[in-house]
Amino acid sequence: MIDRIPVPAGEKIVFLTFDDGAEKDPEFLKMAADLKLPISMFLTDSVASSDYGHFERLRDNGSASTVNNHTLTHPNLRTLSFEAQKKEICGQQDKLEKRFGQRPPLFRPPFGNYNDDTLRAASECGVSSILLWKVSMQINNFQYAQGSALQPGDIILAHFRGPSELKGATEVQMTTRMLQRIQEQGYKIGRLEDYL
Ligand SMILES: [Zn+2]
């Protein structure tokens, strides 16, 4: 279980993760490519699969973004049996491998909810690490699990969301604010996979 990445002492680096996959805004793709934002995506089949091509373009835009597993249907895994959890996790591993040509190394349980069965199922599905987070981006600001500022190695959770879920803000506007919050605290963005 990983909720913060060990980074070299004194390096103010944080990591971007985007979840689910409901919003598919081409302007966001442009922004991510222009700024070369390395994004670790955690995709849920039921919302992302209407256009996996969108996320493939994000992966292939020169930013070295990656595609990872966030289940087939986004259930609270704690309420499911081991077998049902395995279906959710392995099922999405299979779909993503078929669509993107690689079996994702990382898995994130919806809502951050998991139990011992989740760990066993994820491992049997070929996941090497389970990723949680320390900071989540809302519409304008961060919400911190601890304290009131970023810390080195923080994993930031954001979502592929658009105006209907962001009170009218676009995905680009939300991301712009997030980048400002990171910059004003003196942090840089790293590529998570390079530090695992
Ligand atoms: Zn989610």
Coordinates of C-alpha atoms and ligand atoms in Angstrom, one line a residue:
M1 CA 0.0 0.0 0.0
I2 CA 1.5 3.3 -1.0
D3 CA 0.1 6.7 -0.1
R4 CA 3.3 8.8 -0.3
I5 CA 6.3 8.2 -2.5
P6 CA 9.8 8.3 -0.9
V7 CA 11.7 11.1 -2.7
P8 CA 15.3 12.2 -2.1
A9 CA 15.7 14.5 0.9
G10 CA 15.1 18.1 0.2
E11 CA 13.4 17.5 -3.1
K12 CA 9.9 19.2 -3.2
I13 CA 8.2 16.8 -5.6
V14 CA 4.6 15.7 -5.7
F15 CA 2.8 13.3 -8.1
L16 CA -0.4 13.6 -10.1
T17 CA -3.0 10.9 -10.3
F18 CA -6.4 11.3 -12.1
D19 CA -9.2 8.8 -11.5
D20 CA -12.4 7.3 -13.0
G21 CA -12.6 8.7 -16.6
A22 CA -16.0 10.3 -17.0
E23 CA -14.8 13.6 -18.6
K24 CA -13.0 13.4 -22.0
D25 CA -12.2 17.0 -22.7
P26 CA -9.9 17.5 -25.8
E27 CA -8.7 20.9 -24.3
F28 CA -7.3 19.0 -21.3
L29 CA -5.4 16.7 -23.6
K30 CA -3.8 19.8 -25.2
M31 CA -2.9 21.2 -21.8
A32 CA -1.4 18.0 -20.6
A33 CA 0.7 17.7 -23.8
D34 CA 1.8 21.4 -23.8
L35 CA 2.9 21.2 -20.1
K36 CA 4.2 17.6 -20.4
L37 CA 2.2 16.6 -17.3
P38 CA 3.0 13.1 -16.2
I39 CA -0.3 11.7 -15.1
S40 CA -0.9 8.3 -13.5
M41 CA -4.4 7.5 -14.7
F42 CA -6.7 5.1 -12.7
L43 CA -9.5 4.2 -15.1
T44 CA -12.9 2.6 -14.3
D45 CA -14.3 0.7 -17.3
S46 CA -17.9 1.7 -16.8
V47 CA -17.2 5.4 -17.2
A48 CA -13.9 5.5 -19.3
S49 CA -14.7 2.8 -21.9
S50 CA -17.0 5.0 -24.0
D51 CA -13.8 6.5 -25.3
Y52 CA -10.6 4.7 -24.2
G53 CA -9.0 6.5 -27.2
H54 CA -9.0 9.7 -25.3
F55 CA -6.9 8.2 -22.5
E56 CA -4.6 6.5 -25.0
R57 CA -3.9 9.9 -26.5
L58 CA -3.1 11.2 -23.0
R59 CA -0.8 8.3 -22.5
D60 CA 0.9 8.9 -25.9
N61 CA 1.2 12.7 -25.8
G62 CA 4.9 12.8 -24.8
S63 CA 4.3 13.2 -21.1
A64 CA 4.9 9.6 -20.2
S65 CA 1.5 9.3 -18.5
T66 CA 0.4 5.8 -17.6
V67 CA -2.9 3.8 -17.6
N68 CA -3.8 1.9 -14.4
N69 CA -6.6 0.0 -12.9
H70 CA -9.6 1.4 -10.9
T71 CA -12.0 -1.6 -11.3
L72 CA -14.7 -2.4 -13.8
T73 CA -17.7 -0.6 -12.0
H74 CA -16.3 1.4 -9.1
P75 CA -17.8 -0.6 -6.2
N76 CA -17.0 -0.3 -2.5
L77 CA -14.8 -3.4 -2.5
R78 CA -15.1 -3.8 1.3
T79 CA -18.7 -4.9 0.7
L80 CA -17.8 -7.6 -1.8
S81 CA -16.6 -11.2 -1.4
F82 CA -13.1 -12.2 -2.4
E83 CA -14.4 -13.7 -5.7
A84 CA -16.4 -10.6 -6.6
Q85 CA -13.4 -8.3 -5.8
K86 CA -11.2 -10.5 -8.0
K87 CA -13.7 -10.1 -10.9
E88 CA -13.7 -6.3 -10.5
I89 CA -9.9 -6.1 -10.5
C90 CA -8.8 -8.9 -12.8
G91 CA -11.7 -8.0 -15.2
Q92 CA -10.3 -4.5 -15.6
Q93 CA -6.7 -5.8 -15.8
D94 CA -7.8 -7.9 -18.8
K95 CA -9.7 -5.1 -20.5
L96 CA -6.9 -2.6 -20.1
E97 CA -4.3 -5.1 -21.2
K98 CA -6.4 -5.8 -24.3
R99 CA -7.1 -2.2 -25.1
F100 CA -3.7 -0.6 -24.2
G101 CA -1.3 -3.4 -24.8
Q102 CA 0.0 -3.6 -21.3
R103 CA -1.1 -5.1 -18.0
P104 CA -1.3 -2.2 -15.5
P105 CA 1.2 -2.4 -12.6
L106 CA -0.9 -0.2 -10.3
F107 CA -4.3 -0.4 -8.8
R108 CA -6.4 2.0 -6.8
P109 CA -9.5 0.8 -4.9
P110 CA -12.5 3.1 -5.3
F111 CA -13.0 5.5 -2.4
G112 CA -9.7 4.1 -1.0
N113 CA -11.7 1.3 0.6
Y114 CA -10.0 -2.1 0.8
N115 CA -9.5 -5.1 3.1
D116 CA -7.3 -8.2 3.2
D117 CA -9.2 -9.8 0.3
T118 CA -8.5 -6.8 -1.9
L119 CA -4.8 -7.2 -1.3
R120 CA -4.9 -10.9 -2.2
A121 CA -7.1 -10.4 -5.2
A122 CA -5.0 -7.5 -6.6
S123 CA -1.9 -9.6 -6.2
E124 CA -3.5 -12.6 -8.0
C125 CA -4.5 -10.2 -10.8
G126 CA -0.9 -9.2 -11.4
V127 CA -1.0 -5.8 -9.7
S128 CA 2.4 -4.9 -8.2
S129 CA 1.4 -1.9 -6.1
I130 CA -1.8 -0.5 -4.6
L131 CA -1.8 3.3 -4.7
L132 CA -3.8 5.5 -2.3
W133 CA -3.3 9.3 -1.8
K134 CA -2.5 12.0 0.7
V135 CA -4.1 15.0 -0.9
S136 CA -7.2 15.4 -3.0
M137 CA -8.0 18.2 -5.4
Q138 CA -11.4 19.7 -5.1
I139 CA -12.7 22.4 -7.4
N140 CA -10.4 25.2 -6.2
N141 CA -8.3 23.9 -3.5
F142 CA -6.6 20.8 -2.0
Q143 CA -8.1 18.8 0.8
Y144 CA -5.3 17.3 3.0
A145 CA -5.4 14.0 4.8
Q146 CA -2.9 15.4 7.3
G147 CA -1.9 19.0 8.0
S148 CA -2.6 22.0 5.8
A149 CA 0.2 21.9 3.2
L150 CA 1.8 19.6 0.7
Q151 CA 4.7 17.4 1.8
P152 CA 7.5 15.9 -0.3
G153 CA 6.3 12.8 -2.1
D154 CA 2.6 13.5 -1.7
I155 CA 0.4 11.6 -4.1
I156 CA -2.4 14.0 -5.3
L157 CA -5.7 12.6 -6.3
A158 CA -7.7 14.5 -9.0
H159 CA -10.6 13.2 -11.2
F160 CA -11.4 13.3 -14.9
R161 CA -14.3 15.7 -14.2
G162 CA -16.1 18.4 -16.1
P163 CA -18.4 21.3 -15.5
S164 CA -21.4 19.2 -14.4
E165 CA -19.3 17.8 -11.5
L166 CA -17.2 20.9 -10.9
K167 CA -19.9 23.5 -10.4
G168 CA -19.3 24.9 -13.9
A169 CA -15.5 24.8 -13.9
T170 CA -13.8 22.9 -16.7
E171 CA -11.2 20.2 -16.3
V172 CA -8.6 22.7 -17.6
Q173 CA -9.6 25.3 -15.1
M174 CA -9.5 22.8 -12.2
T175 CA -6.1 21.6 -13.3
T176 CA -4.8 25.1 -13.7
R177 CA -5.8 25.9 -10.1
M178 CA -4.2 22.7 -9.0
L179 CA -0.9 23.5 -10.7
Q180 CA -1.0 27.0 -9.1
R181 CA -1.5 25.5 -5.7
I182 CA 1.5 23.2 -6.3
Q183 CA 3.7 26.0 -7.6
E184 CA 2.8 28.5 -4.9
Q185 CA 4.0 26.0 -2.3
G186 CA 7.3 25.6 -4.2
Y187 CA 6.7 22.1 -5.5
K188 CA 7.5 20.4 -8.8
I189 CA 5.7 17.5 -10.4
G190 CA 7.4 14.2 -10.8
R191 CA 6.6 11.0 -12.7
L192 CA 5.4 8.6 -10.1
E193 CA 6.5 5.5 -11.8
D194 CA 10.1 6.8 -11.9
Y195 CA 10.2 6.8 -8.1
L196 CA 8.5 3.4 -7.3
Ligands
ZN1 ZN -12.8 6.6 -8.3

